[in-house]
PDB file of C-alpha atoms and ligand atoms in Angstrom:
ATOM      1  CA  UNK A 219       0.000   0.000   0.000  1.00  0.00           C
ATOM      2  CA  UNK A 220       0.931   3.611  -0.313  1.00  0.00           C
ATOM      3  CA  UNK A 221       3.388   4.869   2.217  1.00  0.00           C
ATOM      4  CA  UNK A 222       2.901   8.599   2.267  1.00  0.00           C
ATOM      5  CA  UNK A 223       5.120   9.908   5.016  1.00  0.00           C
ATOM      6  CA  UNK A 224       4.630  12.725   7.430  1.00  0.00           C
ATOM      7  CA  UNK A 225       5.323  16.188   6.152  1.00  0.00           C
ATOM      8  CA  UNK A 226       6.686  18.991   8.211  1.00  0.00           C
ATOM      9  CA  UNK A 227       4.663  21.584   6.341  1.00  0.00           C
ATOM     10  CA  UNK A 228       1.165  20.183   6.017  1.00  0.00           C
ATOM     11  CA  UNK A 229      -0.876  17.364   7.438  1.00  0.00           C
ATOM     12  CA  UNK A 230      -0.690  14.307   5.209  1.00  0.00           C
ATOM     13  CA  UNK A 231      -3.843  13.054   3.671  1.00  0.00           C
ATOM     14  CA  UNK A 232      -4.004  10.079   1.396  1.00  0.00           C
ATOM     15  CA  UNK A 233      -4.702  11.722  -1.972  1.00  0.00           C
ATOM     16  CA  UNK A 234      -7.599  10.331  -3.931  1.00  0.00           C
ATOM     17  CA  UNK A 235      -8.799  10.038  -7.489  1.00  0.00           C
ATOM     18  CA  UNK A 236     -12.499  10.042  -8.302  1.00  0.00           C
ATOM     19  CA  UNK A 237     -12.425   8.290 -11.664  1.00  0.00           C
ATOM     20  CA  UNK A 238     -11.810   9.615 -15.146  1.00  0.00           C
ATOM     21  CA  UNK A 239     -11.540  13.351 -15.755  1.00  0.00           C
ATOM     22  CA  UNK A 240     -11.049  13.447 -19.534  1.00  0.00           C
ATOM     23  CA  UNK A 241      -9.654  11.494 -22.452  1.00  0.00           C
ATOM     24  CA  UNK A 242      -7.530  13.260 -25.067  1.00  0.00           C
ATOM     25  CA  UNK A 243      -7.197  11.901 -28.597  1.00  0.00           C
ATOM     26  CA  UNK A 244      -5.921  13.120 -31.944  1.00  0.00           C
ATOM     27  CA  UNK A 245      -7.854  14.177 -35.010  1.00  0.00           C
ATOM     28  CA  UNK A 246      -6.532  15.113 -38.442  1.00  0.00           C
ATOM     29  CA  UNK A 247      -9.501  17.365 -39.233  1.00  0.00           C
ATOM     30  CA  UNK A 248     -10.881  19.850 -36.702  1.00  0.00           C
ATOM     31  CA  UNK A 249     -14.051  20.644 -38.621  1.00  0.00           C
ATOM     32  CA  UNK A 250     -14.958  17.017 -39.275  1.00  0.00           C
ATOM     33  CA  UNK A 251     -14.274  16.317 -35.600  1.00  0.00           C
ATOM     34  CA  UNK A 252     -16.571  19.151 -34.468  1.00  0.00           C
ATOM     35  CA  UNK A 253     -19.303  18.011 -36.830  1.00  0.00           C
ATOM     36  CA  UNK A 254     -19.131  14.432 -35.566  1.00  0.00           C
ATOM     37  CA  UNK A 255     -18.904  15.048 -31.816  1.00  0.00           C
ATOM     38  CA  UNK A 256     -21.494  17.837 -31.664  1.00  0.00           C
ATOM     39  CA  UNK A 257     -23.696  16.691 -34.535  1.00  0.00           C
ATOM     40  CA  UNK A 258     -23.678  12.895 -34.499  1.00  0.00           C
ATOM     41  CA  UNK A 259     -22.889  12.365 -30.807  1.00  0.00           C
ATOM     42  CA  UNK A 260     -24.723  15.444 -29.522  1.00  0.00           C
ATOM     43  CA  UNK A 261     -21.956  16.550 -27.160  1.00  0.00           C
ATOM     44  CA  UNK A 262     -21.372  20.211 -26.490  1.00  0.00           C
ATOM     45  CA  UNK A 263     -18.211  21.894 -27.724  1.00  0.00           C
ATOM     46  CA  UNK A 264     -17.273  23.472 -24.400  1.00  0.00           C
ATOM     47  CA  UNK A 265     -13.899  24.990 -25.230  1.00  0.00           C
ATOM     48  CA  UNK A 266     -11.898  25.855 -28.296  1.00  0.00           C
ATOM     49  CA  UNK A 267      -8.308  26.622 -27.522  1.00  0.00           C
ATOM     50  CA  UNK A 268      -4.873  25.595 -28.726  1.00  0.00           C
ATOM     51  CA  UNK A 269      -2.547  22.899 -27.498  1.00  0.00           C
ATOM     52  CA  UNK A 270      -0.629  24.818 -24.825  1.00  0.00           C
ATOM     53  CA  UNK A 271       2.500  22.824 -25.704  1.00  0.00           C
ATOM     54  CA  UNK A 272       2.025  23.412 -29.453  1.00  0.00           C
ATOM     55  CA  UNK A 273      -0.049  26.563 -30.082  1.00  0.00           C
ATOM     56  CA  UNK A 274      -0.165  25.951 -33.826  1.00  0.00           C
ATOM     57  CA  UNK A 275      -2.852  23.297 -33.345  1.00  0.00           C
ATOM     58  CA  UNK A 276      -6.336  23.407 -31.863  1.00  0.00           C
ATOM     59  CA  UNK A 277      -7.322  21.738 -28.653  1.00  0.00           C
ATOM     60  CA  UNK A 278     -11.056  20.991 -28.786  1.00  0.00           C
ATOM     61  CA  UNK A 279     -13.055  19.991 -25.707  1.00  0.00           C
ATOM     62  CA  UNK A 280     -16.461  18.306 -25.754  1.00  0.00           C
ATOM     63  CA  UNK A 281     -18.661  17.297 -22.867  1.00  0.00           C
ATOM     64  CA  UNK A 282     -22.031  17.672 -21.280  1.00  0.00           C
ATOM     65  CA  UNK A 283     -23.666  21.099 -20.993  1.00  0.00           C
ATOM     66  CA  UNK A 284     -20.912  22.359 -18.708  1.00  0.00           C
ATOM     67  CA  UNK A 285     -18.060  20.040 -19.597  1.00  0.00           C
ATOM     68  CA  UNK A 286     -17.948  18.518 -16.138  1.00  0.00           C
ATOM     69  CA  UNK A 287     -15.103  16.150 -15.258  1.00  0.00           C
ATOM     70  CA  UNK A 288     -16.041  12.617 -16.242  1.00  0.00           C
ATOM     71  CA  UNK A 289     -17.822  13.765 -19.419  1.00  0.00           C
ATOM     72  CA  UNK A 290     -14.982  15.435 -21.315  1.00  0.00           C
ATOM     73  CA  UNK A 291     -13.511  14.100 -24.545  1.00  0.00           C
ATOM     74  CA  UNK A 292     -10.784  16.308 -25.992  1.00  0.00           C
ATOM     75  CA  UNK A 293      -8.817  16.376 -29.232  1.00  0.00           C
ATOM     76  CA  UNK A 294      -5.564  17.768 -30.441  1.00  0.00           C
ATOM     77  CA  UNK A 295      -6.201  18.686 -34.079  1.00  0.00           C
ATOM     78  CA  UNK A 296      -3.139  17.895 -36.168  1.00  0.00           C
ATOM     79  CA  UNK A 297      -4.102  18.910 -39.712  1.00  0.00           C
ATOM     80  CA  UNK A 298      -3.286  16.163 -42.180  1.00  0.00           C
ATOM     81  CA  UNK A 299      -1.742  14.189 -39.322  1.00  0.00           C
ATOM     82  CA  UNK A 300      -0.742  10.643 -40.135  1.00  0.00           C
ATOM     83  CA  UNK A 301      -3.027   7.934 -38.792  1.00  0.00           C
ATOM     84  CA  UNK A 302      -1.672   6.405 -35.607  1.00  0.00           C
ATOM     85  CA  UNK A 303      -1.625   2.735 -34.668  1.00  0.00           C
ATOM     86  CA  UNK A 304      -3.018   1.087 -31.572  1.00  0.00           C
ATOM     87  CA  UNK A 305      -0.329  -0.825 -29.754  1.00  0.00           C
ATOM     88  CA  UNK A 306       0.591  -2.208 -26.381  1.00  0.00           C
ATOM     89  CA  UNK A 307       0.736   0.478 -23.723  1.00  0.00           C
ATOM     90  CA  UNK A 308      -2.055   2.542 -25.182  1.00  0.00           C
ATOM     91  CA  UNK A 309      -5.742   3.225 -24.690  1.00  0.00           C
ATOM     92  CA  UNK A 310      -7.439   0.918 -27.188  1.00  0.00           C
ATOM     93  CA  UNK A 311     -11.047   2.027 -26.718  1.00  0.00           C
ATOM     94  CA  UNK A 312     -12.996   4.787 -25.020  1.00  0.00           C
ATOM     95  CA  UNK A 313     -16.488   3.909 -23.785  1.00  0.00           C
ATOM     96  CA  UNK A 314     -19.313   6.363 -23.167  1.00  0.00           C
ATOM     97  CA  UNK A 315     -22.388   5.635 -21.083  1.00  0.00           C
ATOM     98  CA  UNK A 316     -25.899   5.670 -22.558  1.00  0.00           C
ATOM     99  CA  UNK A 317     -29.255   4.863 -20.955  1.00  0.00           C
ATOM    100  CA  UNK A 318     -30.366   1.247 -20.871  1.00  0.00           C
ATOM    101  CA  UNK A 319     -32.290   0.468 -24.063  1.00  0.00           C
ATOM    102  CA  UNK A 320     -30.491   3.109 -26.133  1.00  0.00           C
ATOM    103  CA  UNK A 321     -28.309   0.920 -28.328  1.00  0.00           C
ATOM    104  CA  UNK A 322     -30.709   0.573 -31.259  1.00  0.00           C
ATOM    105  CA  UNK A 323     -31.334   4.315 -31.366  1.00  0.00           C
ATOM    106  CA  UNK A 324     -27.609   4.921 -31.549  1.00  0.00           C
ATOM    107  CA  UNK A 325     -26.969   2.257 -34.141  1.00  0.00           C
ATOM    108  CA  UNK A 326     -29.461   3.909 -36.466  1.00  0.00           C
ATOM    109  CA  UNK A 327     -28.166   7.384 -35.652  1.00  0.00           C
ATOM    110  CA  UNK A 328     -24.511   6.575 -36.295  1.00  0.00           C
ATOM    111  CA  UNK A 329     -25.100   4.783 -39.577  1.00  0.00           C
ATOM    112  CA  UNK A 330     -24.459   7.385 -42.230  1.00  0.00           C
ATOM    113  CA  UNK A 331     -23.158   9.938 -39.726  1.00  0.00           C
ATOM    114  CA  UNK A 332     -19.468   9.329 -40.369  1.00  0.00           C
ATOM    115  CA  UNK A 333     -18.993   6.387 -37.999  1.00  0.00           C
ATOM    116  CA  UNK A 334     -17.600   3.107 -39.313  1.00  0.00           C
ATOM    117  CA  UNK A 335     -17.438  -0.513 -38.134  1.00  0.00           C
ATOM    118  CA  UNK A 336     -20.664  -0.111 -36.148  1.00  0.00           C
ATOM    119  CA  UNK A 337     -21.332  -3.382 -34.339  1.00  0.00           C
ATOM    120  CA  UNK A 338     -23.476  -4.618 -31.485  1.00  0.00           C
ATOM    121  CA  UNK A 339     -22.033  -6.926 -28.884  1.00  0.00           C
ATOM    122  CA  UNK A 340     -22.000  -7.363 -25.131  1.00  0.00           C
ATOM    123  CA  UNK A 341     -19.435  -7.268 -22.381  1.00  0.00           C
ATOM    124  CA  UNK A 342     -19.898  -8.232 -18.781  1.00  0.00           C
ATOM    125  CA  UNK A 343     -23.596  -8.711 -19.655  1.00  0.00           C
ATOM    126  CA  UNK A 344     -24.021  -5.091 -20.788  1.00  0.00           C
ATOM    127  CA  UNK A 345     -25.211  -4.347 -24.343  1.00  0.00           C
ATOM    128  CA  UNK A 346     -22.653  -2.256 -26.187  1.00  0.00           C
ATOM    129  CA  UNK A 347     -22.237  -0.630 -29.574  1.00  0.00           C
ATOM    130  CA  UNK A 348     -18.687  -0.374 -30.845  1.00  0.00           C
ATOM    131  CA  UNK A 349     -17.716   1.923 -33.709  1.00  0.00           C
ATOM    132  CA  UNK A 350     -14.988   4.174 -35.009  1.00  0.00           C
ATOM    133  CA  UNK A 351     -15.154   7.932 -35.391  1.00  0.00           C
ATOM    134  CA  UNK A 352     -14.184   9.552 -38.736  1.00  0.00           C
ATOM    135  CA  UNK A 353     -10.483   9.418 -37.765  1.00  0.00           C
ATOM    136  CA  UNK A 354     -10.773   5.734 -36.910  1.00  0.00           C
ATOM    137  CA  UNK A 355     -10.768   6.281 -33.138  1.00  0.00           C
ATOM    138  CA  UNK A 356     -12.233   3.238 -31.367  1.00  0.00           C
ATOM    139  CA  UNK A 357     -15.285   4.188 -29.318  1.00  0.00           C
ATOM    140  CA  UNK A 358     -18.162   2.353 -27.738  1.00  0.00           C
ATOM    141  CA  UNK A 359     -21.497   3.165 -26.188  1.00  0.00           C
ATOM    142  CA  UNK A 360     -22.368   1.062 -23.152  1.00  0.00           C
ATOM    143  CA  UNK A 361     -25.880   0.691 -21.805  1.00  0.00           C
ATOM    144  CA  UNK A 362     -25.548   1.320 -18.103  1.00  0.00           C
ATOM    145  CA  UNK A 363     -27.583   2.601 -15.159  1.00  0.00           C
ATOM    146  CA  UNK A 364     -24.453   4.455 -13.974  1.00  0.00           C
ATOM    147  CA  UNK A 365     -24.978   7.730 -15.787  1.00  0.00           C
ATOM    148  CA  UNK A 366     -23.951  11.283 -15.051  1.00  0.00           C
ATOM    149  CA  UNK A 367     -27.016  13.296 -14.068  1.00  0.00           C
ATOM    150  CA  UNK A 368     -28.470  14.922 -17.114  1.00  0.00           C
ATOM    151  CA  UNK A 369     -26.846  18.236 -17.874  1.00  0.00           C
ATOM    152  CA  UNK A 370     -27.476  18.172 -21.543  1.00  0.00           C
ATOM    153  CA  UNK A 371     -26.537  20.692 -24.174  1.00  0.00           C
ATOM    154  CA  UNK A 372     -30.011  21.881 -25.099  1.00  0.00           C
ATOM    155  CA  UNK A 373     -29.127  22.315 -28.755  1.00  0.00           C
ATOM    156  CA  UNK A 374     -28.081  18.712 -29.114  1.00  0.00           C
ATOM    157  CA  UNK A 375     -30.018  16.854 -31.780  1.00  0.00           C
ATOM    158  CA  UNK A 376     -29.954  13.741 -29.590  1.00  0.00           C
ATOM    159  CA  UNK A 377     -33.126  13.474 -27.496  1.00  0.00           C
ATOM    160  CA  UNK A 378     -32.551  13.704 -23.739  1.00  0.00           C
ATOM    161  CA  UNK A 379     -33.865  10.163 -23.415  1.00  0.00           C
ATOM    162  CA  UNK A 380     -30.822   8.735 -25.192  1.00  0.00           C
ATOM    163  CA  UNK A 381     -28.143  11.365 -24.540  1.00  0.00           C
ATOM    164  CA  UNK A 382     -24.574  10.299 -23.849  1.00  0.00           C
ATOM    165  CA  UNK A 383     -24.060  10.752 -20.123  1.00  0.00           C
ATOM    166  CA  UNK A 384     -20.360  10.799 -19.446  1.00  0.00           C
ATOM    167  CA  UNK A 385     -17.679   8.149 -19.650  1.00  0.00           C
ATOM    168  CA  UNK A 386     -18.260   4.544 -18.874  1.00  0.00           C
ATOM    169  CA  UNK A 387     -14.630   3.422 -19.119  1.00  0.00           C
ATOM    170  CA  UNK A 388     -11.423   3.267 -21.056  1.00  0.00           C
ATOM    171  CA  UNK A 389      -9.661   0.090 -22.155  1.00  0.00           C
ATOM    172  CA  UNK A 390      -5.872  -0.201 -21.918  1.00  0.00           C
ATOM    173  CA  UNK A 391      -4.042  -2.661 -24.166  1.00  0.00           C
ATOM    174  CA  UNK A 392      -1.287  -4.324 -22.124  1.00  0.00           C
ATOM    175  CA  UNK A 393       0.973  -7.366 -22.040  1.00  0.00           C
ATOM    176  CA  UNK A 394       0.440  -7.789 -18.298  1.00  0.00           C
ATOM    177  CA  UNK A 395      -2.453  -6.371 -16.315  1.00  0.00           C
ATOM    178  CA  UNK A 396      -0.174  -6.178 -13.284  1.00  0.00           C
ATOM    179  CA  UNK A 397       1.529  -3.191 -14.930  1.00  0.00           C
ATOM    180  CA  UNK A 398      -1.378  -0.738 -14.884  1.00  0.00           C
ATOM    181  CA  UNK A 399      -2.694  -2.364 -11.696  1.00  0.00           C
ATOM    182  CA  UNK A 400       0.404  -1.067  -9.923  1.00  0.00           C
ATOM    183  CA  UNK A 401      -1.168   2.364 -10.320  1.00  0.00           C
ATOM    184  CA  UNK A 402      -4.879   1.643 -10.629  1.00  0.00           C
ATOM    185  CA  UNK A 403      -5.089  -0.714  -7.670  1.00  0.00           C
ATOM    186  CA  UNK A 404      -2.089   0.039  -5.493  1.00  0.00           C
ATOM    187  CA  UNK A 405      -2.298   3.815  -5.793  1.00  0.00           C
ATOM    188  CA  UNK A 406      -5.696   4.917  -7.092  1.00  0.00           C
ATOM    189  CA  UNK A 407      -7.773   2.427  -5.112  1.00  0.00           C
ATOM    190  CA  UNK A 408      -9.450   0.539  -7.960  1.00  0.00           C
ATOM    191  CA  UNK A 409     -10.201  -3.145  -7.405  1.00  0.00           C
ATOM    192  CA  UNK A 410     -10.347  -6.011  -9.859  1.00  0.00           C
ATOM    193  CA  UNK A 411     -14.066  -6.543 -10.355  1.00  0.00           C
ATOM    194  CA  UNK A 412     -14.425  -9.117 -13.132  1.00  0.00           C
ATOM    195  CA  UNK A 413     -12.730 -10.935 -16.006  1.00  0.00           C
ATOM    196  CA  UNK A 414     -14.248 -11.528 -19.447  1.00  0.00           C
ATOM    197  CA  UNK A 415     -11.814 -13.415 -21.675  1.00  0.00           C
ATOM    198  CA  UNK A 416      -8.704 -11.296 -22.070  1.00  0.00           C
ATOM    199  CA  UNK A 417     -10.428  -8.294 -20.497  1.00  0.00           C
ATOM    200  CA  UNK A 418      -9.836  -7.561 -16.821  1.00  0.00           C
ATOM    201  CA  UNK A 419     -12.176  -4.993 -15.321  1.00  0.00           C
ATOM    202  CA  UNK A 420     -11.101  -2.604 -12.586  1.00  0.00           C
ATOM    203  CA  UNK A 421     -13.652  -0.465 -10.775  1.00  0.00           C
ATOM    204  CA  UNK A 422     -13.286   2.374  -8.304  1.00  0.00           C
ATOM    205  CA  UNK A 423     -15.771   1.916  -5.477  1.00  0.00           C
ATOM    206  CA  UNK A 424     -18.761  -0.228  -6.272  1.00  0.00           C
ATOM    207  CA  UNK A 425     -20.015   1.329  -9.488  1.00  0.00           C
ATOM    208  CA  UNK A 426     -20.527   4.829 -10.794  1.00  0.00           C
ATOM    209  CA  UNK A 427     -19.887   7.192 -13.635  1.00  0.00           C
ATOM    210  CA  UNK A 428     -16.432   7.105 -15.230  1.00  0.00           C
ATOM    211  CA  UNK A 429     -15.113   4.773 -12.555  1.00  0.00           C
ATOM    212  CA  UNK A 430     -14.213   1.741 -14.680  1.00  0.00           C
ATOM    213  CA  UNK A 431     -10.959   0.851 -16.444  1.00  0.00           C
ATOM    214  CA  UNK A 432     -10.634  -2.331 -18.494  1.00  0.00           C
ATOM    215  CA  UNK A 433      -7.252  -3.861 -19.203  1.00  0.00           C
ATOM    216  CA  UNK A 434      -7.144  -5.967 -22.356  1.00  0.00           C
ATOM    217  CA  UNK A 435      -4.261  -8.415 -22.088  1.00  0.00           C
ATOM    218  CA  UNK A 436      -2.474  -9.462 -25.260  1.00  0.00           C
ATOM    219  CA  UNK A 437       0.662 -11.383 -26.190  1.00  0.00           C
ATOM    220  CA  UNK A 438       1.168  -9.109 -29.177  1.00  0.00           C
ATOM    221  CA  UNK A 439       4.157  -6.806 -29.170  1.00  0.00           C
ATOM    222  CA  UNK A 440       2.702  -4.150 -31.470  1.00  0.00           C
ATOM    223  CA  UNK A 441       4.247  -0.797 -30.732  1.00  0.00           C
ATOM    224  CA  UNK A 442       1.794   2.079 -30.502  1.00  0.00           C
ATOM    225  CA  UNK A 443       2.168   4.989 -32.893  1.00  0.00           C
ATOM    226  CA  UNK A 444       0.873   8.368 -31.878  1.00  0.00           C
ATOM    227  CA  UNK A 445      -1.306   9.880 -34.571  1.00  0.00           C
ATOM    228  CA  UNK A 446      -4.809  10.578 -35.777  1.00  0.00           C
ATOM    229  CA  UNK A 447      -7.435   8.185 -34.503  1.00  0.00           C
ATOM    230  CA  UNK A 448      -5.508   7.318 -31.354  1.00  0.00           C
ATOM    231  CA  UNK A 449      -5.823   8.352 -27.735  1.00  0.00           C
ATOM    232  CA  UNK A 450      -2.969  10.547 -26.554  1.00  0.00           C
ATOM    233  CA  UNK A 451      -3.550  10.231 -22.802  1.00  0.00           C
ATOM    234  CA  UNK A 452      -6.179   9.533 -20.182  1.00  0.00           C
ATOM    235  CA  UNK A 453      -6.752  11.859 -17.245  1.00  0.00           C
ATOM    236  CA  UNK A 454      -7.990  10.910 -13.795  1.00  0.00           C
ATOM    237  CA  UNK A 455      -9.590  13.467 -11.524  1.00  0.00           C
ATOM    238  CA  UNK A 456      -8.397  14.572  -8.118  1.00  0.00           C
ATOM    239  CA  UNK A 457     -10.381  17.053  -6.024  1.00  0.00           C
ATOM    240  CA  UNK A 458      -7.992  19.964  -5.697  1.00  0.00           C
ATOM    241  CA  UNK A 459      -4.475  21.380  -5.950  1.00  0.00           C
ATOM    242  CA  UNK A 460      -3.485  20.193  -2.496  1.00  0.00           C
ATOM    243  CA  UNK A 461      -4.244  16.580  -3.311  1.00  0.00           C
ATOM    244  CA  UNK A 462      -2.542  16.925  -6.667  1.00  0.00           C
ATOM    245  CA  UNK A 463       0.594  18.112  -4.891  1.00  0.00           C
ATOM    246  CA  UNK A 464       0.425  15.037  -2.682  1.00  0.00           C
ATOM    247  CA  UNK A 465       0.148  12.847  -5.776  1.00  0.00           C
ATOM    248  CA  UNK A 466       3.158  14.545  -7.306  1.00  0.00           C
ATOM    249  CA  UNK A 467       5.281  14.031  -4.217  1.00  0.00           C
ATOM    250  CA  UNK A 468       4.113  10.450  -3.756  1.00  0.00           C
ATOM    251  CA  UNK A 469       4.845   9.435  -7.355  1.00  0.00           C
ATOM    252  CA  UNK A 470       8.224  11.171  -7.357  1.00  0.00           C
ATOM    253  CA  UNK A 471       9.122   9.522  -4.067  1.00  0.00           C
ATOM    254  CA  UNK A 472       8.646   6.086  -5.567  1.00  0.00           C
ATOM    255  CA  UNK A 473      10.917   6.969  -8.468  1.00  0.00           C
ATOM    256  CA  UNK A 474       8.423   7.656 -11.230  1.00  0.00           C
ATOM    257  CA  UNK A 475       9.077  10.284 -13.873  1.00  0.00           C
ATOM    258  CA  UNK A 476       6.337  12.829 -13.355  1.00  0.00           C
ATOM    259  CA  UNK A 477       5.862  16.225 -14.978  1.00  0.00           C
ATOM    260  CA  UNK A 478       5.662  19.319 -12.809  1.00  0.00           C
ATOM    261  CA  UNK A 479       2.186  20.747 -12.293  1.00  0.00           C
ATOM    262  CA  UNK A 480       1.042  22.258 -15.600  1.00  0.00           C
ATOM    263  CA  UNK A 481      -1.545  25.030 -15.605  1.00  0.00           C
ATOM    264  CA  UNK A 482      -4.166  24.147 -18.226  1.00  0.00           C
ATOM    265  CA  UNK A 483      -6.361  27.035 -17.003  1.00  0.00           C
ATOM    266  CA  UNK A 484      -9.507  24.894 -16.720  1.00  0.00           C
ATOM    267  CA  UNK A 485      -7.682  22.338 -14.572  1.00  0.00           C
ATOM    268  CA  UNK A 486      -4.141  21.699 -13.394  1.00  0.00           C
ATOM    269  CA  UNK A 487      -2.291  18.619 -14.492  1.00  0.00           C
ATOM    270  CA  UNK A 488       0.582  16.257 -13.826  1.00  0.00           C
ATOM    271  CA  UNK A 489       1.579  13.520 -16.264  1.00  0.00           C
ATOM    272  CA  UNK A 490       3.376  10.205 -15.936  1.00  0.00           C
ATOM    273  CA  UNK A 491       3.394   6.796 -17.625  1.00  0.00           C
ATOM    274  CA  UNK A 492       1.999   3.784 -15.821  1.00  0.00           C
ATOM    275  CA  UNK A 493       4.415   0.832 -15.897  1.00  0.00           C
ATOM    276  CA  UNK A 494       2.774  -0.594 -19.044  1.00  0.00           C
ATOM    277  CA  UNK A 495       3.348   2.642 -20.947  1.00  0.00           C
ATOM    278  CA  UNK A 496      -0.015   4.430 -21.059  1.00  0.00           C
ATOM    279  CA  UNK A 497       0.298   8.168 -20.478  1.00  0.00           C
ATOM    280  CA  UNK A 498      -1.732   9.020 -17.378  1.00  0.00           C
ATOM    281  CA  UNK A 499      -2.641  12.494 -16.204  1.00  0.00           C
ATOM    282  CA  UNK A 500      -3.967  13.522 -12.820  1.00  0.00           C
ATOM    283  CA  UNK A 501      -6.116  16.633 -13.287  1.00  0.00           C
ATOM    284  CA  UNK A 502      -7.854  18.795 -10.727  1.00  0.00           C
ATOM    285  CA  UNK A 503     -11.642  18.980 -10.890  1.00  0.00           C
ATOM    286  CA  UNK A 504     -11.605  22.765 -11.065  1.00  0.00           C
ATOM    287  CA  UNK A 505     -11.683  25.554 -11.889  1.00  0.00           C
ATOM    288  CA  UNK A 506     -13.648  24.303 -14.924  1.00  0.00           C
ATOM    289  CA  UNK A 507     -14.596  25.649 -18.311  1.00  0.00           C
ATOM    290  CA  UNK A 508     -16.588  28.645 -17.058  1.00  0.00           C
ATOM    291  CA  UNK A 509     -13.310  30.157 -15.842  1.00  0.00           C
ATOM    292  CA  UNK A 510     -13.187  32.597 -18.736  1.00  0.00           C
ATOM    293  CA  UNK A 511     -16.499  32.192 -20.574  1.00  0.00           C
ATOM    294  CA  UNK A 512     -20.026  32.250 -19.164  1.00  0.00           C
ATOM    295  CA  UNK A 513     -21.881  28.946 -19.349  1.00  0.00           C
ATOM    296  CA  UNK A 514     -24.076  30.133 -22.205  1.00  0.00           C
ATOM    297  CA  UNK A 515     -21.060  31.108 -24.334  1.00  0.00           C
ATOM    298  CA  UNK A 516     -18.820  28.082 -23.807  1.00  0.00           C
ATOM    299  CA  UNK A 517     -17.021  27.037 -26.950  1.00  0.00           C
ATOM    300  CA  UNK A 518     -18.110  29.967 -29.105  1.00  0.00           C
ATOM    301  CA  UNK A 519     -14.712  31.618 -29.514  1.00  0.00           C
ATOM    302  CA  UNK A 520     -11.074  30.699 -29.671  1.00  0.00           C
ATOM    303  CA  UNK A 521      -9.797  31.085 -26.122  1.00  0.00           C
ATOM    304  CA  UNK A 522      -6.068  31.468 -25.532  1.00  0.00           C
ATOM    305  CA  UNK A 523      -4.059  31.232 -22.338  1.00  0.00           C
ATOM    306  CA  UNK A 524      -2.914  34.642 -21.143  1.00  0.00           C
ATOM    307  CA  UNK A 525       0.676  34.018 -22.154  1.00  0.00           C
ATOM    308  CA  UNK A 526      -0.388  33.477 -25.783  1.00  0.00           C
ATOM    309  CA  UNK A 527      -2.953  36.284 -26.078  1.00  0.00           C
ATOM    310  CA  UNK A 528      -0.342  38.642 -27.522  1.00  0.00           C
ATOM    311  CA  UNK A 529       0.177  36.150 -30.365  1.00  0.00           C
ATOM    312  CA  UNK A 530      -3.530  35.819 -31.135  1.00  0.00           C
ATOM    313  CA  UNK A 531      -3.386  37.102 -34.715  1.00  0.00           C
ATOM    314  CA  UNK A 532      -0.494  34.846 -35.645  1.00  0.00           C
ATOM    315  CA  UNK A 533      -2.210  31.855 -34.048  1.00  0.00           C
ATOM    316  CA  UNK A 534      -5.535  32.601 -35.720  1.00  0.00           C
ATOM    317  CA  UNK A 535      -3.745  32.813 -39.049  1.00  0.00           C
ATOM    318  CA  UNK A 536      -2.016  29.475 -38.509  1.00  0.00           C
ATOM    319  CA  UNK A 537      -5.000  27.304 -37.542  1.00  0.00           C
ATOM    320  CA  UNK A 538      -7.669  26.283 -40.043  1.00  0.00           C
ATOM    321  CA  UNK A 539     -10.922  28.243 -39.992  1.00  0.00           C
ATOM    322  CA  UNK A 540     -13.712  26.358 -38.270  1.00  0.00           C
ATOM    323  CA  UNK A 541     -17.471  26.796 -38.099  1.00  0.00           C
ATOM    324  CA  UNK A 542     -18.627  26.841 -34.523  1.00  0.00           C
ATOM    325  CA  UNK A 543     -21.677  24.647 -34.003  1.00  0.00           C
ATOM    326  CA  UNK A 544     -24.867  26.500 -33.509  1.00  0.00           C
ATOM    327  CA  UNK A 545     -27.140  27.629 -32.248  1.00  0.00           C
ATOM    328  CA  UNK A 546     -25.135  28.056 -29.075  1.00  0.00           C
ATOM    329  CA  UNK A 547     -26.213  28.204 -25.495  1.00  0.00           C
ATOM    330  CA  UNK A 548     -26.334  25.784 -22.594  1.00  0.00           C
TER     331      UNK A 548
HETATM  332 ZN1  LIG B 893      -5.232  15.966 -20.581  1.00  0.00          ZN
END
């Protein structure tokens, strides 16, 4: 178990994670990505900004009406980026939760909406619909009673009855499930809940929204390639900056390579790789996407971090023009 030691400066608390915060993937086409995630999937574009580490490319955030942690799918838009390849040490599928009984609605909706390889199946006795987005990103919709409370984008074309309600899970492709378990179980507090073939399910608490991680065990040695249609990293949520600092110290103390705290404006982040290679982030729940835009105006303009505001015209000239989805409003 974790051995956080006493600190001279502050009382030690065992830092916690509360499940997934967001998943970040890569698209080669910002406009097609916006059209698919807001149009076909009915998510709200809650923030348009640039990749803070590479301001020449967009960073697009989608989520529920407010982009609350546990509902947020984000994309780095690398125009004309090469397709990536799913390999060992990578997120191999991202699963979103839908109401029980919603699979047929979604199958009909996604057909002809830019999704490919749309197939029904089941896992752990739950009906699921697997498909790929227009970049080839592997997604699934899982019928589950564990749904985020409805905070829908009211301009979504998806009826409230069947709206996507946050993450169900991510799947990690690994050679040995003990590798990610060294973080998920020994540090984050997940427990092994079930096994279905090569898939080992880890759950935080009993059930709940965005609190499941599947590890798919393979003998393959395929190396992952970062690129369009692949997940870049998966972020777990921690309540606040104080707990994040504890995580940073704890992970450094056990010899892991961890980034310093990065200010992403809408949350603060640290990054490290779990032993199997997947890039993990621990992100604070706040301050959230209404930091610099009112709720009704989220995602209607290109927002830049303060340090890049002086370069706005150059940045706007370097990124492709996009049509913001409309009508806007929460
Ligand atoms: Zn992130």
